[in-house]
CSV table of C-alpha atoms and ligand atoms in Angstrom, one decimal:
chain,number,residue,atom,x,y,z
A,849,UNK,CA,46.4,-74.9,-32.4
A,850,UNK,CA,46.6,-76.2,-35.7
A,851,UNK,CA,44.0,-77.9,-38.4
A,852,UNK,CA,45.5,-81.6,-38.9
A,853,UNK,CA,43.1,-84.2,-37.7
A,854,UNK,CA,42.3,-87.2,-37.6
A,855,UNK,CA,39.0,-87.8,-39.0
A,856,UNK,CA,38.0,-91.8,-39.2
A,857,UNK,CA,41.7,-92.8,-38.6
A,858,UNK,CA,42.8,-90.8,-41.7
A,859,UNK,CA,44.9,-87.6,-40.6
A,860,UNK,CA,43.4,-84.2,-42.7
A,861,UNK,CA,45.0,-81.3,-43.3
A,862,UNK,CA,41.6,-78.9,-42.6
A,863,UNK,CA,39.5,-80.6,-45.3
A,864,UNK,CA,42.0,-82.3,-47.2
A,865,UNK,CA,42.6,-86.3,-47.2
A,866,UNK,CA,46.1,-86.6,-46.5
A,867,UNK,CA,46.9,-90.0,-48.1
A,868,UNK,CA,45.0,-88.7,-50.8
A,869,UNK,CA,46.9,-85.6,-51.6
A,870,UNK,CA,50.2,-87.9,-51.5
A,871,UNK,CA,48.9,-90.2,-54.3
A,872,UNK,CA,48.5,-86.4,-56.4
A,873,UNK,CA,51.4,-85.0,-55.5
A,874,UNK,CA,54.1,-87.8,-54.4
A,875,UNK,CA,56.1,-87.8,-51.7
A,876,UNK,CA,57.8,-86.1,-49.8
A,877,UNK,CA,56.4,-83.0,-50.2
A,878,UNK,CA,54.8,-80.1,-47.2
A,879,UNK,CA,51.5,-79.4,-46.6
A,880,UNK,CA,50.4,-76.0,-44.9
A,881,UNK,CA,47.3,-75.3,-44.0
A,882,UNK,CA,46.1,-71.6,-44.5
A,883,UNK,CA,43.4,-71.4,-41.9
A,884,UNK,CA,46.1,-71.9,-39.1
A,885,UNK,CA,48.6,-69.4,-40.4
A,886,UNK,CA,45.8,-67.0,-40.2
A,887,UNK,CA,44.6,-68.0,-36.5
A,888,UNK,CA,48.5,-67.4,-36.0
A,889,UNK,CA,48.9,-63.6,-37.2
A,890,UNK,CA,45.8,-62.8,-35.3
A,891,UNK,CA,46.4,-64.6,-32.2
A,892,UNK,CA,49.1,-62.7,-32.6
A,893,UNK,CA,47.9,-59.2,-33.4
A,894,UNK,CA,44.7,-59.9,-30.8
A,895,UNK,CA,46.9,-59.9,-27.9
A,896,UNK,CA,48.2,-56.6,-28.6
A,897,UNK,CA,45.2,-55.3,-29.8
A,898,UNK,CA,45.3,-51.8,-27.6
A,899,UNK,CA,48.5,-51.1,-28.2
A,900,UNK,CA,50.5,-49.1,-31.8
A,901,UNK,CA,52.6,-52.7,-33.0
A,902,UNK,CA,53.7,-53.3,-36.8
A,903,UNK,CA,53.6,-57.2,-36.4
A,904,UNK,CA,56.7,-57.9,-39.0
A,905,UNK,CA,56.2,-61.4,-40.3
A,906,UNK,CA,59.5,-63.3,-39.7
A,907,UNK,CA,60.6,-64.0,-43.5
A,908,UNK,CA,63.2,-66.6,-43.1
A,909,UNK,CA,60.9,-68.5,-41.4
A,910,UNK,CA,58.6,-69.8,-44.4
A,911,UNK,CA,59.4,-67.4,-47.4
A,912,UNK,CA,57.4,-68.9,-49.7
A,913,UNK,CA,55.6,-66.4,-51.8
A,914,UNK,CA,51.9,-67.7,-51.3
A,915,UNK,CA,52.6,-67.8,-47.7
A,916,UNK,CA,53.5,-64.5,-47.7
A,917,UNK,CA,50.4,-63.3,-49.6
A,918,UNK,CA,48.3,-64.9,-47.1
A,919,UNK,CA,50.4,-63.1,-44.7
A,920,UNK,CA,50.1,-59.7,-46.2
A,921,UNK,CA,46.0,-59.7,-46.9
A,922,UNK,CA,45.8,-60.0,-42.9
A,923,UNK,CA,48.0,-57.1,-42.4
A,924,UNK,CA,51.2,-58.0,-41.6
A,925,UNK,CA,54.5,-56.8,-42.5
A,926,UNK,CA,57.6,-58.4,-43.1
A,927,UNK,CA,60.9,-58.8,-41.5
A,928,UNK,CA,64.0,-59.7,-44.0
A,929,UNK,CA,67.3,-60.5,-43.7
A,930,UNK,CA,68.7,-60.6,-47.2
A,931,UNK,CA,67.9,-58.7,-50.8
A,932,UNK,CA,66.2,-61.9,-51.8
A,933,UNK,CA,63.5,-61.8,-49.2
A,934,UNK,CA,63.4,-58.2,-49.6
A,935,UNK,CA,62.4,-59.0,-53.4
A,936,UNK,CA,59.6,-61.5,-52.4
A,937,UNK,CA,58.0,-59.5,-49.6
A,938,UNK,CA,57.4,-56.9,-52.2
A,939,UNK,CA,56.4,-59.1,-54.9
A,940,UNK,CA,54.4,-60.6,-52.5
A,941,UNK,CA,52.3,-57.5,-52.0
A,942,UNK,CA,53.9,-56.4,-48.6
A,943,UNK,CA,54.1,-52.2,-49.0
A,944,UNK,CA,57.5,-51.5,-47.7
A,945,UNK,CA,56.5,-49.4,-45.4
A,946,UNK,CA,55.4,-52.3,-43.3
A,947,UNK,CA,59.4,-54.1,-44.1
A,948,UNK,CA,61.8,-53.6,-41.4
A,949,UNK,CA,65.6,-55.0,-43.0
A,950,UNK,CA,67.7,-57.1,-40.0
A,951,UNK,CA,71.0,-59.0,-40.2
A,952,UNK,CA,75.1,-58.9,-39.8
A,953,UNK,CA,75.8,-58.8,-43.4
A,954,UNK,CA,73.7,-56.5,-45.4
A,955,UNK,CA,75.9,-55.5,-48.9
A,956,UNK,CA,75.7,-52.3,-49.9
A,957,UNK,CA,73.5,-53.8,-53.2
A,958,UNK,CA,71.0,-54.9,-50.8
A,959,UNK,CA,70.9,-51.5,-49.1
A,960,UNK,CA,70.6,-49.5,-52.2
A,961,UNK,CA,67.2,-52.1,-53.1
A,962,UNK,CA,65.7,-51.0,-49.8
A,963,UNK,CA,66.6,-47.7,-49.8
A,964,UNK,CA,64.8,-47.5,-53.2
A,965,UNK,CA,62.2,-49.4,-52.3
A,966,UNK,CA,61.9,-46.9,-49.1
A,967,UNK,CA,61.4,-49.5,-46.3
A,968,UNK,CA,60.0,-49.0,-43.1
A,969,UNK,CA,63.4,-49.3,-40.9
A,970,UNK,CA,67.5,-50.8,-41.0
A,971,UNK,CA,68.3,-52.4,-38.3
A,972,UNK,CA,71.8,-52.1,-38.3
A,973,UNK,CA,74.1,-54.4,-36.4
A,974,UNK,CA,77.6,-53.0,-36.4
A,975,UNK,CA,79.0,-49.8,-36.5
A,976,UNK,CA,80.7,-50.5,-39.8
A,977,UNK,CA,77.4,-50.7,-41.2
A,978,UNK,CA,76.4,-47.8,-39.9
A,979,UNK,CA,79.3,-46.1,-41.6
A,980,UNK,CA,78.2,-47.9,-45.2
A,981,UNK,CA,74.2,-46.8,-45.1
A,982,UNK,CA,75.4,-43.4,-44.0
A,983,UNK,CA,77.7,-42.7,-46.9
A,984,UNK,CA,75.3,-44.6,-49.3
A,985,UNK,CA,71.9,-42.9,-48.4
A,986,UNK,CA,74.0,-39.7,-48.7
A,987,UNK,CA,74.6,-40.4,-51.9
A,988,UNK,CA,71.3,-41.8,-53.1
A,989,UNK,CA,70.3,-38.3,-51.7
A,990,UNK,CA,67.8,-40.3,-49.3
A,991,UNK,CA,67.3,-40.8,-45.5
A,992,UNK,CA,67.7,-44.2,-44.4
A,993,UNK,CA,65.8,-45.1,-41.3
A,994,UNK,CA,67.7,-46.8,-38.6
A,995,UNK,CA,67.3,-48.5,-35.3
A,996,UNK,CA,70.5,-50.4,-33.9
A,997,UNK,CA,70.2,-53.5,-32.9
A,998,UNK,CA,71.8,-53.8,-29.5
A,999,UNK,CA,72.8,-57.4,-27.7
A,1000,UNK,CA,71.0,-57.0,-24.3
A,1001,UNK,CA,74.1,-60.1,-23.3
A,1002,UNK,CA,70.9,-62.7,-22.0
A,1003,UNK,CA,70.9,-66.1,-23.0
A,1004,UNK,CA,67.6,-67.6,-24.3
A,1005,UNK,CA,66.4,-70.4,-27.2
A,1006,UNK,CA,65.8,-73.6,-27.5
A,1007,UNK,CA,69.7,-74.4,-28.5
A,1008,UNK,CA,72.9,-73.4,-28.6
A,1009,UNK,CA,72.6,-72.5,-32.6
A,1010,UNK,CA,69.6,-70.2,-31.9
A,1011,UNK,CA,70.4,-67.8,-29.7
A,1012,UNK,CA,71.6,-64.7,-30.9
A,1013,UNK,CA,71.8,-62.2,-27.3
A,1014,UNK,CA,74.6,-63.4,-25.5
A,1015,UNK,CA,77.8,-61.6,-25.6
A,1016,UNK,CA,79.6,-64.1,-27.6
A,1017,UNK,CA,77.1,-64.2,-30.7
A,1018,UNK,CA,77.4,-62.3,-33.6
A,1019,UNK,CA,74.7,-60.4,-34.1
A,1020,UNK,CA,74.0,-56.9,-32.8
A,1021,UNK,CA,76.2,-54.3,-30.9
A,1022,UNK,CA,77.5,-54.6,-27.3
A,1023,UNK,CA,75.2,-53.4,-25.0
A,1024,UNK,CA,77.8,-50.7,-23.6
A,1025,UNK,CA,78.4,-49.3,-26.9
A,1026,UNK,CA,74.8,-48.4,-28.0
A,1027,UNK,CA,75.1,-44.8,-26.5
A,1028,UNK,CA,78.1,-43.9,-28.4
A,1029,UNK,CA,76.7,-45.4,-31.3
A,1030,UNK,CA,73.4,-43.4,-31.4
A,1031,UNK,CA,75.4,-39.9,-30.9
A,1032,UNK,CA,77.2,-41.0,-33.9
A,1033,UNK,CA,74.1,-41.7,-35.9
A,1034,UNK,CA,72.5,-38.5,-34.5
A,1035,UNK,CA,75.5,-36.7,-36.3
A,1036,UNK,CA,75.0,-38.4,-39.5
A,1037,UNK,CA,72.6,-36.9,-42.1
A,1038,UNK,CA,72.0,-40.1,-44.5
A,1039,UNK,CA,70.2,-41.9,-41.3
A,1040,UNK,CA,67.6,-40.7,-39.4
A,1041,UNK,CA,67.1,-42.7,-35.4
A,1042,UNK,CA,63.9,-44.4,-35.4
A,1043,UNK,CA,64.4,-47.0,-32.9
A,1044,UNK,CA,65.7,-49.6,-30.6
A,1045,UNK,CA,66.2,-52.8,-32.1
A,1046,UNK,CA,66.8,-56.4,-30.5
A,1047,UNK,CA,66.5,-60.3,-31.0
A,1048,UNK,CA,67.8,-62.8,-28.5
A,1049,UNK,CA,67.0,-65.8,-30.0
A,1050,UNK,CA,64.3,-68.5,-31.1
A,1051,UNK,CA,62.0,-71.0,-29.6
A,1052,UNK,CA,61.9,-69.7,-26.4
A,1053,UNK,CA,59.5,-71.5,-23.9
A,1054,UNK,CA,59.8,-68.9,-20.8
A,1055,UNK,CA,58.7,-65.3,-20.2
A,1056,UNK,CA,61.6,-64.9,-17.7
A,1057,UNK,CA,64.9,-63.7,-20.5
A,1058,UNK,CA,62.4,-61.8,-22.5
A,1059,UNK,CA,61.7,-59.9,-19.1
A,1060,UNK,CA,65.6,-59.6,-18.4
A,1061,UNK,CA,65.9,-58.3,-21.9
A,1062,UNK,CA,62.9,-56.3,-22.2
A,1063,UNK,CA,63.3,-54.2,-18.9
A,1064,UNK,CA,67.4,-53.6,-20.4
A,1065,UNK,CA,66.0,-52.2,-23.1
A,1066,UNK,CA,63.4,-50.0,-21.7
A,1067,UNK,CA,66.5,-48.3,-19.5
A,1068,UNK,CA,68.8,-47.8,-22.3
A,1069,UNK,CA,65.5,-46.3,-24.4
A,1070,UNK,CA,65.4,-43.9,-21.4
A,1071,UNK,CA,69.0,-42.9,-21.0
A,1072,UNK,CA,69.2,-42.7,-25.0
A,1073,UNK,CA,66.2,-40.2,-25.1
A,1074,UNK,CA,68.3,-38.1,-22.1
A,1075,UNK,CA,71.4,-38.5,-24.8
A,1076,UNK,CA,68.4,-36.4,-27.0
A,1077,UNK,CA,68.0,-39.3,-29.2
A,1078,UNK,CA,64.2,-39.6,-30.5
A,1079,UNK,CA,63.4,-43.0,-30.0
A,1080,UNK,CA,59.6,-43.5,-31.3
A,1081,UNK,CA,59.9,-47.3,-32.0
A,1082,UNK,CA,61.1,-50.5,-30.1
A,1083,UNK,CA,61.3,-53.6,-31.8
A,1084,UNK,CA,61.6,-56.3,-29.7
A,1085,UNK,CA,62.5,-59.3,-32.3
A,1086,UNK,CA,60.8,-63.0,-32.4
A,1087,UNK,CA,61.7,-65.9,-30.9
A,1088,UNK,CA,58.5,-66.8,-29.1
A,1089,UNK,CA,58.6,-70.6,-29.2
A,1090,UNK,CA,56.1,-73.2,-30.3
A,1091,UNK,CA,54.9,-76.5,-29.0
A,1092,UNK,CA,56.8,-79.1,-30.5
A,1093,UNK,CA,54.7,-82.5,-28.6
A,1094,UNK,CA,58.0,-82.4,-26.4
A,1095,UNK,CA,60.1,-79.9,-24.1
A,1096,UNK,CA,58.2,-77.1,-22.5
A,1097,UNK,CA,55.5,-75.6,-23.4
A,1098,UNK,CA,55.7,-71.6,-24.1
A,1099,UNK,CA,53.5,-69.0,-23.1
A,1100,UNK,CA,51.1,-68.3,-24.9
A,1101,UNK,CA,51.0,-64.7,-26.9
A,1102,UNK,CA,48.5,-63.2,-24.2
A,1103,UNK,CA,51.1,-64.2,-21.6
A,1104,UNK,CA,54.2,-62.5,-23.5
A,1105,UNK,CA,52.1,-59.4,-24.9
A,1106,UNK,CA,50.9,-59.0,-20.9
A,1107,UNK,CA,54.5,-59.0,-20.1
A,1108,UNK,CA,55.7,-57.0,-22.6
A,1109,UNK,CA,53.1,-53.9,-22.2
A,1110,UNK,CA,53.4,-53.7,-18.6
A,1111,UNK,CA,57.1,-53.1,-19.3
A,1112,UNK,CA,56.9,-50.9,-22.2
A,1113,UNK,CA,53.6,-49.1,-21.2
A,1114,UNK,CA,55.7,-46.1,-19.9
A,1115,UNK,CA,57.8,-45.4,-22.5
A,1116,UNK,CA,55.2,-44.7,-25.1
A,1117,UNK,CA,56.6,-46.1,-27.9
A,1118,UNK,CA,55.5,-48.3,-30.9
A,1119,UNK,CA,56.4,-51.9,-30.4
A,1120,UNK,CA,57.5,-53.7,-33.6
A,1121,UNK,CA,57.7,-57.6,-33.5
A,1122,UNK,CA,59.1,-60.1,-35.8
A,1123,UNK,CA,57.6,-63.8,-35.3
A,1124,UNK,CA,58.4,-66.7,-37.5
A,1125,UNK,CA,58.0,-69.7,-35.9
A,1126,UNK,CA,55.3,-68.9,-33.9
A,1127,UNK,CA,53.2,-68.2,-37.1
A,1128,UNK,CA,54.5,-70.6,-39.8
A,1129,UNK,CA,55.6,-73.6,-37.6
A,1130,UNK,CA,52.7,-75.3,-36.8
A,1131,UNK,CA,50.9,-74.8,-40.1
A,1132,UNK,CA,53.1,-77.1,-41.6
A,1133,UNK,CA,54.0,-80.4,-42.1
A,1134,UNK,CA,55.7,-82.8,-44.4
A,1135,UNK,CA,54.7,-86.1,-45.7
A,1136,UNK,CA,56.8,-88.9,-46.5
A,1137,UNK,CA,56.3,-92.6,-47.6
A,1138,UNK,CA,57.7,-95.5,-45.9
A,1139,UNK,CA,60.1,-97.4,-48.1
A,1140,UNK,CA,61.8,-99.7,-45.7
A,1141,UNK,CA,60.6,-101.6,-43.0
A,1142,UNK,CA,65.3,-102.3,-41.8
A,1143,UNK,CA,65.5,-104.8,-38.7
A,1144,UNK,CA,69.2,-103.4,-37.6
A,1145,UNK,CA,71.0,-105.3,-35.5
A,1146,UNK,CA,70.7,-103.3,-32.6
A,1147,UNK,CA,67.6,-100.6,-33.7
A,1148,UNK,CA,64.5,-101.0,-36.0
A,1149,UNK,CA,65.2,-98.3,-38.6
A,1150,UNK,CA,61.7,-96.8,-40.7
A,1151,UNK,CA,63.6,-95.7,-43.9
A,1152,UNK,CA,61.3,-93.0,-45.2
A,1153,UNK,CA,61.7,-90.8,-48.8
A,1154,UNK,CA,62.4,-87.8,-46.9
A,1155,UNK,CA,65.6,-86.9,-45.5
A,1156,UNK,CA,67.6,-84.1,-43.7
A,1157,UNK,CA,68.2,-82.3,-47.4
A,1158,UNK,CA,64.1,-81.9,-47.2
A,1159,UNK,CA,63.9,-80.9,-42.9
A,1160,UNK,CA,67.6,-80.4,-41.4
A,1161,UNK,CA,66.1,-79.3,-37.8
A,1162,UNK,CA,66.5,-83.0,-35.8
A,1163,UNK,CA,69.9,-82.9,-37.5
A,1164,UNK,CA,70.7,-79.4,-37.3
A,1165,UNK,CA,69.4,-78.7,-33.6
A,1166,UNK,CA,68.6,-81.6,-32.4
A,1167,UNK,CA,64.8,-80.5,-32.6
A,1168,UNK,CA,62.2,-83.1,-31.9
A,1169,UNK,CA,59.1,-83.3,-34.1
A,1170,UNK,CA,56.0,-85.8,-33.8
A,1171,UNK,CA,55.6,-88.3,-36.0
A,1172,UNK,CA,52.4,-89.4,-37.0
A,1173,UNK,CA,50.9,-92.2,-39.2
A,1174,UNK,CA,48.7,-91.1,-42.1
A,1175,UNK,CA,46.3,-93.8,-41.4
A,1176,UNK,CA,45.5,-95.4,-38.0
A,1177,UNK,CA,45.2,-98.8,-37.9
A,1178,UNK,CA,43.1,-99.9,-34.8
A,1179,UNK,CA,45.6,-102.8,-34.1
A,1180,UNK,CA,48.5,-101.6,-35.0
A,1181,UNK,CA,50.6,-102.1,-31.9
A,1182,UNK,CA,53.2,-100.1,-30.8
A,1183,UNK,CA,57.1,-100.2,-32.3
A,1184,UNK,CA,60.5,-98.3,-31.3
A,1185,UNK,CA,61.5,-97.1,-34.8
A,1186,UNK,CA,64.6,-95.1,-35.5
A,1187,UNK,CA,62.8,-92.7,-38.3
A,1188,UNK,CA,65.4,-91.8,-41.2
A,1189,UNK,CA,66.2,-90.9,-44.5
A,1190,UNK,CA,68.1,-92.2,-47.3
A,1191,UNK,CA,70.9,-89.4,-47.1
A,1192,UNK,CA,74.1,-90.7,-46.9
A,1193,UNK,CA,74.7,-89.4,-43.4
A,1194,UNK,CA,74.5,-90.7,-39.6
A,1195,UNK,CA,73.3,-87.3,-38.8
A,1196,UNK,CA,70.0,-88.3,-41.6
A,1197,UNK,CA,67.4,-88.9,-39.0
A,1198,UNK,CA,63.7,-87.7,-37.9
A,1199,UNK,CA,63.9,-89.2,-34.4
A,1200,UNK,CA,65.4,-91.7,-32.7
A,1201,UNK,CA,64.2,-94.8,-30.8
A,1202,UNK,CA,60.6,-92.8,-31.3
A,1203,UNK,CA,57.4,-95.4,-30.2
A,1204,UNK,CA,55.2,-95.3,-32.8
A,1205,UNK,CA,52.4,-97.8,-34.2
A,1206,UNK,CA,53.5,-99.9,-37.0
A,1207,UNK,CA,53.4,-98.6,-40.3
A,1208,UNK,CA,54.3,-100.6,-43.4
A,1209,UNK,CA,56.1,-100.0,-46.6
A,1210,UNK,CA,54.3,-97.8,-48.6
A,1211,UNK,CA,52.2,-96.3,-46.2
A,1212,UNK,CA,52.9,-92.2,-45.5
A,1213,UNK,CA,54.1,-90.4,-42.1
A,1214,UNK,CA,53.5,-87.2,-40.9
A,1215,UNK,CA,56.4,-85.5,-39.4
A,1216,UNK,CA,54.3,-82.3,-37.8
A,1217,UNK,CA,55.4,-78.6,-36.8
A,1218,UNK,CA,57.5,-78.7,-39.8
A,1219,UNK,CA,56.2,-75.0,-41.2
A,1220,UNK,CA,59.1,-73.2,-39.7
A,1221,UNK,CA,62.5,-73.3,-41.1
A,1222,UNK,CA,61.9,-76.5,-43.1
A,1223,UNK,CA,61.3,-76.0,-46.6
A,1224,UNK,CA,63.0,-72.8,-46.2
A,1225,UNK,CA,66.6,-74.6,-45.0
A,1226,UNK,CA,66.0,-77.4,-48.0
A,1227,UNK,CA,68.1,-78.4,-50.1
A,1228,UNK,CA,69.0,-80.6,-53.1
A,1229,UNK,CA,72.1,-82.7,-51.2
A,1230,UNK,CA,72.8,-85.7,-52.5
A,1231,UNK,CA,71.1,-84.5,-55.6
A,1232,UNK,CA,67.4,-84.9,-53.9
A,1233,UNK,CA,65.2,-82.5,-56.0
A,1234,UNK,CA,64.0,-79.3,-53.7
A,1235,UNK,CA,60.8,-80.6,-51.7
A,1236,UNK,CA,57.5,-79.2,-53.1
A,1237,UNK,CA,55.1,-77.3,-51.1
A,1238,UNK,CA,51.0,-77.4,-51.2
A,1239,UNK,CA,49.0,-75.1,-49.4
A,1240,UNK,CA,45.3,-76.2,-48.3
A,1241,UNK,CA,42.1,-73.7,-47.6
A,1242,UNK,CA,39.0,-75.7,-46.6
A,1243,UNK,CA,38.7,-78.4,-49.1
A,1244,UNK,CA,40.7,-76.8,-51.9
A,1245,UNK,CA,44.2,-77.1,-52.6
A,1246,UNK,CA,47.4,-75.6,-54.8
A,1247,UNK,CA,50.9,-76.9,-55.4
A,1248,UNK,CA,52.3,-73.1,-54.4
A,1249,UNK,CA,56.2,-74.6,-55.4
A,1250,UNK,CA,56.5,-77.4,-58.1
A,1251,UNK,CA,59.4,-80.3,-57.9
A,1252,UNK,CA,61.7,-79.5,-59.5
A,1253,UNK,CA,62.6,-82.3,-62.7
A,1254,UNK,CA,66.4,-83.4,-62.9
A,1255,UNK,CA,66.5,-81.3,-66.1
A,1256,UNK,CA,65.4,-78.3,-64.3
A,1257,UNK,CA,68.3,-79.3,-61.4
A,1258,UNK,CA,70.8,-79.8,-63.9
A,1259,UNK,CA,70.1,-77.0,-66.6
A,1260,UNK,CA,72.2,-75.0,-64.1
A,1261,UNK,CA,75.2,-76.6,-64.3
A,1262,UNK,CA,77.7,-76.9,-67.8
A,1263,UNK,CA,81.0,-78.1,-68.4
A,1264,UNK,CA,83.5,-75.7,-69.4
A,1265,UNK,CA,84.6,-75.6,-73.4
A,1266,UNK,CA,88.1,-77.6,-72.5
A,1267,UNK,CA,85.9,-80.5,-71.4
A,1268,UNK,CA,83.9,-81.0,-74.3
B,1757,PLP,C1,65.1,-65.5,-37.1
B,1757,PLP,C2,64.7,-64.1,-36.7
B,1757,PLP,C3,63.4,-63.8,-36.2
B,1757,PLP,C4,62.4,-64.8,-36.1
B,1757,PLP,O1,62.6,-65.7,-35.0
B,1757,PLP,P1,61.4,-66.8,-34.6
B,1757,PLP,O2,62.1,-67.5,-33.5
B,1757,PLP,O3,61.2,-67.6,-35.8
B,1757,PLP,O4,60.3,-66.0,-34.1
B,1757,PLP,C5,63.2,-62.5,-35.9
B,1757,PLP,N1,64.1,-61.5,-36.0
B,1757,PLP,C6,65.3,-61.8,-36.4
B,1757,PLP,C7,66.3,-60.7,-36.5
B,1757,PLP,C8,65.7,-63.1,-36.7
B,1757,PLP,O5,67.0,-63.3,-37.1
């Protein structure tokens, strides 16, 4: 569910005019809308609303720092994977005891700004950086605490480049070494065992490899507490998948928390979670103006201002996303457009051979369930300024990250002194 409508053949984003915010703001730029983000995190947080959960707010997903303040007034926490979203979580107003700290490659740097800022939970992912966070809590004279994230070896996601729990991805431990590893940690005194840790991927659309992975972790959580390991938490990732207007449609968050309690019920434990998508993606879309109307020879292509610098998922993962005229036209009859940007690559498209009603130059598209890992994966390629982002509530709305100017783009760059 999500608040862009049509309202009188002009699409809204909740209150706002669409076409209207385009001629304040130019294109392309995203729109999110604040009401659905909320309706997400307590959809969310509804369905497990018996049971102890931290609901850790997928960072990565849409880091933006007004996004995240939204996100932090209705309670939830935040899941990072680097220093920097570490540092905007907090300046964001999430209290760190609601920040859990995930990924293969935290530096020690990054470590020391958690410790300090005395997070919630590590989840470490290798046994080498259980080794680093060991001897650096030790010498911080603090307690870092940990859950290992183990690789439950089940394939699930929406592609090949998003899962993350088969054997042959990077992330986590193997399965068959998590016992070993937690009697190490239990013999370490700069990290305390908190929990069980896992992620197996991203827009997943069935309940079935969350049950395979879910039930694998409820045994090891069993056999680790016979080892005498204290496990009080489980955190059982994200990866819940959205409705994209294509592909299968996932269950929805009453269906996974029903799933999920009646497998971790037993084990009495507090279950940790760490959406993204499934709050941030369809709250978002970006906006883009037609600028050419191209007859190929063989396809119709709809040139449009944005490109894959501003959304890399069709390119990236072959993700589909709706496209949607700004304004209907009652007779607008149907076209096969190939819908692309002015990048200078083949791989610079929104959708291929997509049916869509005519739209002329000038006139704006929306390219929908963009909220997710969109403006997040921008970037200023073929030296496109970095997309700006407005955020709507009701009728109101605020540019919450400006466009940058070519000065600002090219202030960072200088020529060394033997060039001048
Ligand atoms: C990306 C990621 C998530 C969020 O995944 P979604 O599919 O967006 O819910 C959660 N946890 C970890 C460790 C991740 O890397």
């Amino acid at each position: 569910m999500h608040h862009f409508d049509y309202r009188d053949g002009r699409l809204y984003a909740e209150g706002i005019d669409v076409a209207k915010l385009a001629g304040d703001i130019g294109t392309p730029f995203y729109v999110y809308s604040e009401a659905t983000l909320r309706r997400h995190i307590s959809v969310f947080s509804n369905a497990f609303s018996d049971t102890d959960i931290l609901v850790a707010y997928s960072v990565k997903a849409n880091s933006n720092l007004a996004i995240l303040r939204i996100l932090a007034n209705e309670g939830a926490g935040a899941d990072v994977v680097s220093g920097g979203e570490l540092a905007r979580a907090l300046k964001a107003g999430i209290p760190p005891q609601k920040i859990v700290f995930s990924g293969v490659g935290k530096t020690e740097e990054e470590m020391r700004a958690a410790l300090e800022a005395g997070i919630y939970q590590f989840n470490v992912e290798s046994e080498p950086e259980l080794d680093v966070l060991d001897a650096l809590s030790l010498k911080l004279g603090k307690q870092a605490p940990v859950a290992i994230r183990a690789n439950p070896d089940v394939a699930a996601g929406g592609h090949d480049k998003i899962s993350t729990g088969r054997k042959e991805d990077k992330f986590g431990v193997a399965w068959a070494d998590a016992r070993r590893l937690y009697a190490k940690a239990r013999a370490m005194k700069g990290v305390l065992i908190k929990g069980l840790d896992l992620h197996i991927g991203s827009q997943i659309s069935e309940l079935a490899p969350f049950e395979a992975a879910f039930r694998k972790a409820a045994d090891l959580i069993t056999d680790l507490r016979a080892d005498g390991c204290a496990i009080e938490r489980l955190d059982l990732g994200g990866g819940l998948g959205i409705p994209y207007g294509a592909g299968a449609v996932p269950p929805h968050p009453d269906e996974y928390a029903k799933l999920i309690k009646r497998v971790t019920a037993p084990l009495n434990v507090q279950l940790i979670f760490e959406p993204g998508r499934m709050i941030a993606g369809n709250a978002g879309i970006l906006v883009t103006r037609v600028i050419y109307d191209k007859k190929g020879e063989a396809r119709r292509f709809l040139i449009v201002d944005a490109a894959m610098n501003d959304l890399i998922r069709p390119a990236l993962y072959d993700a589909h996303h709706d496209i949607l005229p700004v304004a209907k036209h009652a007779e607008a009859s149907d076209v096969t457009y190939d819908v692309v940007g002015p990048v200078c690559e083949s791989s610079d498209f929104f959708a291929k051979a997509r049916k869509l009603p005519e739209v002329a130059p000038g006139e704006y598209v929306a390219i929908m369930s963009a909220g997710a890992y969109g403006a997040v994966q921008a970037s200023q390629y073929n030296s496109r300024p970095l997309v700006p982002e407005v955020l709507v509530n009701g009728d109101k709305y605020a540019l919450i990250r400006r466009r940058p100017s070519l000065e600002d783009m090219l202030s960072l760059e200088s020529n060394p002194e033997w060039l001048d």
